[in-house]
XYZ file of C-alpha atoms in Angstrom:
469
model
C 0.000 0.000 0.000
C 0.984 3.614 -0.459
C 1.981 5.504 2.670
C 0.917 9.161 2.828
C 2.187 11.009 5.907
C 0.627 14.424 6.501
C 2.706 15.888 9.302
C 2.090 19.312 10.805
C 4.053 21.286 13.367
C 2.685 22.726 16.619
C -0.869 21.394 16.235
C -2.569 20.928 19.601
C -4.579 17.789 20.357
C -7.493 19.896 21.579
C -7.781 21.787 18.286
C -9.953 18.948 16.989
C -13.690 18.716 17.649
C -13.798 22.162 19.269
C -12.134 20.988 22.475
C -9.933 24.069 22.960
C -10.780 27.019 25.199
C -10.974 29.070 21.986
C -12.574 26.447 19.702
C -10.713 26.016 16.424
C -12.673 25.354 13.239
C -11.320 22.043 11.923
C -14.191 20.600 9.841
C -11.964 18.591 7.491
C -9.901 16.811 10.126
C -12.999 16.304 12.242
C -14.717 14.670 9.257
C -11.620 12.558 8.539
C -11.762 11.307 12.136
C -15.520 10.644 12.028
C -15.673 8.916 8.661
C -12.357 7.323 7.713
C -9.738 7.373 10.444
C -8.930 5.558 13.631
C -7.821 7.990 16.333
C -5.128 6.915 18.785
C -6.232 8.923 21.790
C -3.096 8.642 23.915
C -0.330 9.437 21.459
C 2.384 11.391 23.273
C 5.515 13.127 22.057
C 8.779 11.319 22.677
C 11.914 13.287 21.760
C 11.193 17.014 21.681
C 10.925 19.258 19.654
C 10.901 19.491 15.805
C 13.920 17.567 14.533
C 14.168 15.153 17.497
C 10.517 14.214 16.947
C 10.988 13.502 13.256
C 14.149 11.556 14.053
C 12.164 9.297 16.390
C 9.474 8.818 13.755
C 11.800 7.973 10.885
C 14.175 5.766 12.909
C 11.670 3.965 15.147
C 13.914 4.799 18.083
C 13.958 7.136 21.088
C 16.803 9.564 20.550
C 16.636 12.099 23.384
C 18.683 10.020 25.895
C 21.676 10.193 23.531
C 21.566 13.558 21.813
C 19.662 16.793 21.272
C 18.566 18.344 18.011
C 21.167 17.367 15.397
C 21.773 16.308 11.803
C 19.734 13.227 10.936
C 22.707 11.458 9.408
C 24.380 11.592 12.822
C 21.326 10.200 14.605
C 21.347 6.559 13.552
C 21.167 4.419 10.456
C 17.407 3.861 10.258
C 15.412 6.083 7.899
C 11.885 5.206 6.770
C 12.343 5.873 3.020
C 15.588 3.882 2.983
C 13.887 0.942 4.685
C 11.203 0.943 1.979
C 13.616 1.390 -0.916
C 14.731 -2.268 -1.179
C 11.060 -3.239 -1.583
C 10.856 -1.001 -4.642
C 8.996 1.863 -2.978
C 9.940 5.313 -4.343
C 9.662 8.166 -1.848
C 8.932 11.885 -2.007
C 9.438 14.555 0.665
C 7.497 17.806 0.220
C 7.899 20.383 2.975
C 8.026 23.993 4.017
C 9.680 23.212 7.362
C 13.050 24.974 7.030
C 14.777 22.646 9.485
C 14.437 19.467 7.424
C 16.876 20.359 4.658
C 19.223 22.056 7.133
C 19.471 18.753 9.001
C 19.548 16.498 5.929
C 16.225 14.751 6.304
C 15.926 14.791 2.514
C 18.783 12.288 2.195
C 17.381 8.843 1.468
C 14.248 10.074 -0.311
C 13.995 9.407 -4.029
C 13.023 13.068 -4.474
C 12.625 16.020 -2.126
C 11.565 19.654 -2.321
C 11.229 22.485 0.192
C 9.345 25.768 -0.061
C 11.734 28.360 1.312
C 11.191 31.326 3.599
C 9.159 30.122 6.590
C 10.011 31.535 10.034
C 13.652 32.728 9.966
C 14.631 30.918 6.769
C 16.679 33.449 4.809
C 17.098 32.528 1.165
C 16.925 35.867 -0.718
C 18.253 39.047 0.846
C 16.417 42.355 0.371
C 19.005 44.679 1.850
C 17.642 47.786 0.098
C 14.418 47.374 2.008
C 13.972 48.306 5.678
C 13.177 45.604 8.208
C 10.068 46.828 9.962
C 9.341 45.697 13.521
C 6.173 43.610 13.386
C 5.624 42.805 17.077
C 7.051 44.761 20.048
C 10.239 43.027 21.294
C 8.767 42.388 24.746
C 5.828 40.517 23.182
C 7.851 37.987 21.195
C 10.918 35.760 21.453
C 13.899 37.508 22.981
C 16.554 36.010 20.724
C 17.802 38.327 17.994
C 19.676 37.619 14.784
C 22.360 39.793 13.117
C 21.826 40.764 9.480
C 24.855 42.911 8.809
C 26.047 46.493 9.100
C 23.181 48.959 9.230
C 20.546 46.298 9.808
C 21.361 45.485 13.421
C 19.704 42.494 15.022
C 16.129 41.479 14.351
C 13.588 38.967 15.618
C 12.257 35.920 13.815
C 8.834 37.391 13.125
C 10.446 40.502 11.576
C 12.685 38.324 9.378
C 9.694 36.313 8.185
C 7.808 39.387 7.031
C 10.914 40.887 5.424
C 11.426 37.647 3.494
C 7.798 37.389 2.351
C 6.695 40.946 1.554
C 4.337 40.242 -1.348
C 1.598 38.317 0.434
C -1.859 39.593 -0.468
C -4.292 36.756 0.063
C -4.592 33.370 1.701
C -3.115 31.421 -1.213
C 0.176 33.339 -0.981
C 0.924 31.675 2.337
C 2.926 28.515 2.881
C 0.210 26.010 3.740
C -1.913 26.655 0.618
C 1.171 26.557 -1.612
C 2.412 23.289 -0.101
C -1.064 21.760 -0.322
C -1.316 22.669 -4.013
C 2.137 21.219 -4.636
C 0.936 18.022 -2.945
C -2.168 17.950 -5.146
C 0.006 18.298 -8.266
C 2.275 15.511 -7.055
C -0.671 13.189 -6.499
C -2.012 13.945 -9.963
C 1.372 13.044 -11.456
C 1.861 9.838 -9.451
C -1.494 8.320 -8.483
C -1.324 5.526 -11.064
C 1.882 4.141 -9.545
C 1.885 2.138 -6.335
C 3.233 1.667 -3.803
C 4.862 4.996 -2.960
C 5.802 6.917 0.173
C 4.727 10.568 0.281
C 5.830 12.584 3.338
C 4.251 16.064 3.363
C 5.607 18.205 6.186
C 3.529 21.340 6.869
C 5.349 23.732 9.211
C 2.089 25.483 10.116
C 0.595 26.182 12.552
C 4.117 26.887 13.768
C 4.674 30.561 14.408
C 4.748 33.225 13.077
C 0.971 33.127 13.100
C 0.202 35.328 10.147
C -2.951 34.081 8.420
C -5.124 36.735 6.777
C -6.358 39.093 9.463
C -9.951 38.598 8.336
C -9.637 34.976 9.522
C -8.262 36.143 12.868
C -11.135 38.583 13.368
C -13.614 35.707 13.343
C -11.991 34.557 16.595
C -11.302 38.010 18.067
C -13.534 40.603 16.390
C -13.070 43.515 18.801
C -9.291 43.705 19.213
C -7.782 47.013 18.063
C -4.148 46.731 19.186
C -0.950 45.493 17.546
C -1.556 42.012 16.094
C 0.098 39.365 18.282
C 1.759 37.138 15.673
C 4.410 35.356 17.716
C 4.638 34.059 21.309
C 7.281 35.287 23.705
C 8.437 31.808 24.816
C 8.010 32.977 28.361
C 5.411 34.162 30.852
C 1.868 34.613 29.626
C 1.378 37.574 31.977
C 3.748 39.559 29.755
C 0.562 40.027 27.708
C -2.557 41.929 28.659
C -5.718 39.781 28.633
C -6.694 41.331 25.281
C -3.256 40.669 23.787
C -3.277 37.067 25.009
C -6.693 36.495 23.455
C -5.426 37.967 20.200
C -2.365 35.693 20.305
C -4.682 32.701 20.693
C -6.854 33.987 17.866
C -3.873 34.155 15.508
C -2.923 30.595 16.408
C -6.515 29.396 15.972
C -6.807 31.023 12.550
C -3.501 29.501 11.438
C -4.654 26.052 12.604
C -7.958 26.537 10.776
C -6.073 27.450 7.597
C -4.067 24.225 7.884
C -7.281 22.219 8.259
C -8.766 23.899 5.199
C -5.829 22.954 2.971
C -5.437 19.470 4.425
C -9.035 19.165 3.270
C -7.918 20.139 -0.229
C -5.388 17.291 -0.218
C -7.987 14.837 1.068
C -10.423 15.916 -1.638
C -7.748 14.995 -4.181
C -7.401 11.577 -2.555
C -11.147 11.237 -3.195
C -10.800 12.391 -6.804
C -8.016 9.915 -7.526
C -9.590 7.020 -5.587
C -6.441 6.653 -3.487
C -8.118 5.652 -0.244
C -8.496 2.094 -1.536
C -4.744 1.436 -1.606
C -3.240 4.038 0.741
C -2.404 4.409 4.407
C -3.079 8.060 5.274
C -1.826 9.585 8.534
C -2.306 13.012 10.058
C -0.258 13.869 13.135
C 2.060 16.508 14.569
C 5.252 16.841 16.595
C 4.025 18.806 19.631
C 1.578 21.461 20.743
C 2.053 24.983 22.073
C 1.222 26.879 25.277
C -1.329 29.654 24.814
C -1.543 30.756 28.428
C -1.632 27.197 29.826
C 0.460 26.921 32.993
C 1.175 30.641 32.727
C 3.252 30.146 29.566
C 3.201 31.110 25.902
C 5.439 29.176 23.536
C 6.908 25.708 23.881
C 10.302 26.259 25.576
C 11.643 28.861 27.960
C 14.024 31.148 26.070
C 12.949 34.333 27.814
C 15.137 36.218 30.290
C 12.035 37.274 32.235
C 11.124 33.675 33.136
C 13.263 31.570 35.492
C 11.083 28.420 35.517
C 11.749 24.971 34.143
C 9.159 23.969 31.562
C 7.893 20.391 31.945
C 6.238 18.865 28.887
C 2.635 19.325 30.035
C -0.266 17.922 27.954
C -0.742 21.059 25.857
C 2.715 20.267 24.446
C 2.998 16.484 24.735
C -0.477 15.164 23.843
C -0.616 14.627 20.069
C -3.447 13.990 17.635
C -2.880 10.841 15.592
C -5.408 9.918 12.898
C -4.842 7.004 10.529
C -6.922 5.541 7.718
C -6.065 2.425 5.737
C -7.771 -0.350 3.801
C -9.068 -2.894 6.282
C -9.469 -0.387 9.135
C -12.942 0.599 10.264
C -13.015 4.385 10.460
C -14.765 6.601 12.963
C -13.250 4.734 15.905
C -10.962 5.651 18.763
C -8.281 3.477 20.318
C -7.576 4.275 23.952
C -3.948 3.160 23.890
C -0.676 4.837 24.821
C 1.706 5.162 21.883
C 4.676 7.303 20.883
C 6.358 8.334 17.597
C 8.885 5.425 17.526
C 5.858 3.116 17.287
C 4.698 4.719 14.027
C 7.361 3.188 11.758
C 6.708 -0.461 12.718
C 2.960 0.196 12.597
C 3.168 1.526 9.037
C 5.247 -1.450 7.929
C 2.757 -3.807 9.564
C -0.278 -2.187 7.930
C 1.449 -2.070 4.537
C 2.389 -5.738 4.726
C 6.057 -4.897 4.323
C 9.017 -6.400 6.095
C 12.239 -4.543 6.685
C 15.437 -5.222 8.570
C 16.532 -1.904 10.069
C 20.279 -1.436 10.649
C 19.586 -0.327 14.238
C 17.083 -2.248 16.403
C 13.696 -0.618 16.815
C 12.470 0.730 20.145
C 8.966 1.075 18.736
C 6.316 -1.611 18.545
C 3.442 -1.922 16.080
C -0.007 -0.970 17.332
C -1.621 -2.195 14.085
C -3.529 -5.016 15.893
C -5.283 -2.362 17.969
C -6.113 -0.352 14.857
C -7.540 -3.449 13.167
C -9.669 -4.256 16.221
C -7.918 -7.582 16.683
C -7.361 -6.828 20.360
C -8.683 -4.391 22.935
C -5.497 -4.415 24.970
C -1.958 -3.384 24.191
C 0.026 -0.249 23.717
C 2.503 1.137 26.174
C 2.128 1.238 29.933
C 4.241 4.402 30.090
C 5.021 7.296 27.746
C 8.234 9.225 28.378
C 8.303 12.710 26.812
C 11.624 14.494 27.070
C 14.321 16.658 25.582
C 18.024 15.883 25.868
C 19.074 16.912 29.390
C 22.311 16.659 31.314
C 23.410 17.903 34.721
C 25.733 20.885 34.941
C 29.294 20.230 36.196
C 28.206 21.419 39.657
C 25.433 18.803 39.732
C 22.528 21.193 39.154
C 19.940 21.154 36.387
C 20.525 23.874 33.751
C 18.223 26.841 34.392
C 15.019 27.169 32.375
C 15.307 23.587 31.094
C 12.642 21.685 29.207
C 12.053 18.817 31.623
C 10.418 15.425 31.028
C 6.917 14.247 31.745
C 5.843 10.644 32.207
C 2.302 9.655 31.251
C 0.310 6.580 32.278
C -3.440 6.085 32.067
C -3.793 7.659 35.503
C -0.779 9.844 36.102
C 1.221 12.652 34.561
C 4.510 13.031 36.414
C 7.278 15.616 36.174
C 10.348 14.442 38.131
C 11.660 17.992 37.719
C 8.794 20.448 37.925
C 8.642 24.164 37.238
C 10.550 25.080 40.396
C 12.716 21.944 40.382
C 10.451 19.939 42.705
C 8.415 16.933 41.518
C 4.905 17.432 40.196
C 2.220 14.748 39.933
C -1.236 15.052 38.346
C -4.192 12.664 38.300
C -5.310 12.622 34.666
C -8.657 11.028 35.552
C -9.836 14.193 37.289
C -7.288 16.754 36.082
C -6.497 16.178 32.371
C -4.919 19.631 31.966
C -2.523 19.070 34.885
C -3.533 22.044 36.990
C -3.496 20.513 40.533
C -0.206 19.072 41.766
C -0.971 16.118 44.082
C 2.611 14.926 44.568
C 2.552 15.552 48.329
C -0.476 13.279 48.732
C 0.755 10.505 46.403
C 4.490 10.187 46.943
C 4.344 6.424 46.653
C 2.906 6.724 43.144
C 5.677 9.175 42.245
C 8.296 6.742 43.574
C 6.801 4.010 41.402
C 7.091 6.292 38.401
C 10.703 7.128 39.271
C 11.437 3.407 39.234
C 9.517 2.979 35.988
C 11.603 5.718 34.354
C 14.829 4.111 35.568
C 13.699 0.752 34.174
C 12.641 2.323 30.874
C 16.076 3.886 30.434
C 17.679 0.543 31.247
C 15.445 -1.283 28.768
C 16.574 0.916 25.879
C 20.207 0.757 27.048
C 20.411 4.516 27.565
C 23.704 6.002 28.772
C 23.913 6.506 32.573
C 24.190 10.288 32.224
C 20.701 10.361 30.682
C 19.196 9.224 33.969
C 21.422 11.250 36.276
C 19.159 14.373 36.378
C 16.267 12.290 37.734
C 17.981 10.682 40.733
C 16.098 11.586 43.903
C 17.104 10.900 47.481
């Protein structure tokens, strides 16, 4: 069977079915879930963020215990398109995520293309033109980038608008252009099977710059500076009106993604590709929009001294999959993580492969087929590469891990460095820390993390930050 991966960036689990505090219009993905797809309800991030996630997906392995964000060719020998190649499966990567080509994800695909210019991706200088500030510096990321004499340093959102000055309507933006490129590719290749098509939409990653008329449907009365980019810090840096407008820009960007994913799915209808294709929609992580007093996904703000555990608004992922033989409109209440996706796709496609490096992931295809009601993981570990400082402390403002079971969400290193424990049965957004009342459960989870690291043969220094007296 064909494998069609539709991967987005920064798409929250609660965007679907109007679950969010500011409900996002996602009629196409909602319909996909109702009519064709099986939804894995407890898919959690593994290695965080963008490139580590995709490395886990394409290798079938957890990578964060060994390394941080790095070149894919340095991250192991497994790569999904290369595993399919010996079976005669050609592969295509289409993306607008600027990080993929920088980190050589395109290597191993039969063909690959990237739309340039998203976020801070500089590909064509316009030095005669001034770089206008788009968002006040205290309302966006604090990191600045030098552009040469006379230009000073500028922020990512300013670079993005300087690079893309000619936008007039919706179809000028990245998601519509990538969706139309995908449609053209399908029209040129639908008669051949099997193929692998990996379409990597960077939206709704910031900057959140959909047409303002789409934003006004979520926030009609705002009259201030448009909030196009989070500050990666404290949410109280924003006024209540500014924070609502930031959420509205995110919601409109997520709606625009849904609209153009719908365009791709309509083309799958036109070409009758559902009958011989596995189609997946998922993402790498979510984003904080005021949750836990944060905006962004990591702490890179000099006004915030907290660690940032990977709470559900970041770690809980949508995962929708349709394939011949699967009954759509169902949910599977199983814990899974990105390394499980590769073996699941091979299983559903009826393909065998011998990866150079052993897989950490396990297929959840039997659950998708309804062959069993049990299975999946007992524990999801969501983390970013972390090491102790030479003095034995945890680096300040670190992204710290979260462990998820059916009942518990556990941060061994919470916002202030102390453990945090949440009962997901009554507190799915992790707002009430019950660690003091359930220390035995936290101890069990500490032991489970230690065993998990041992099971994957992680280096000792990966577990050192989580050793508690």
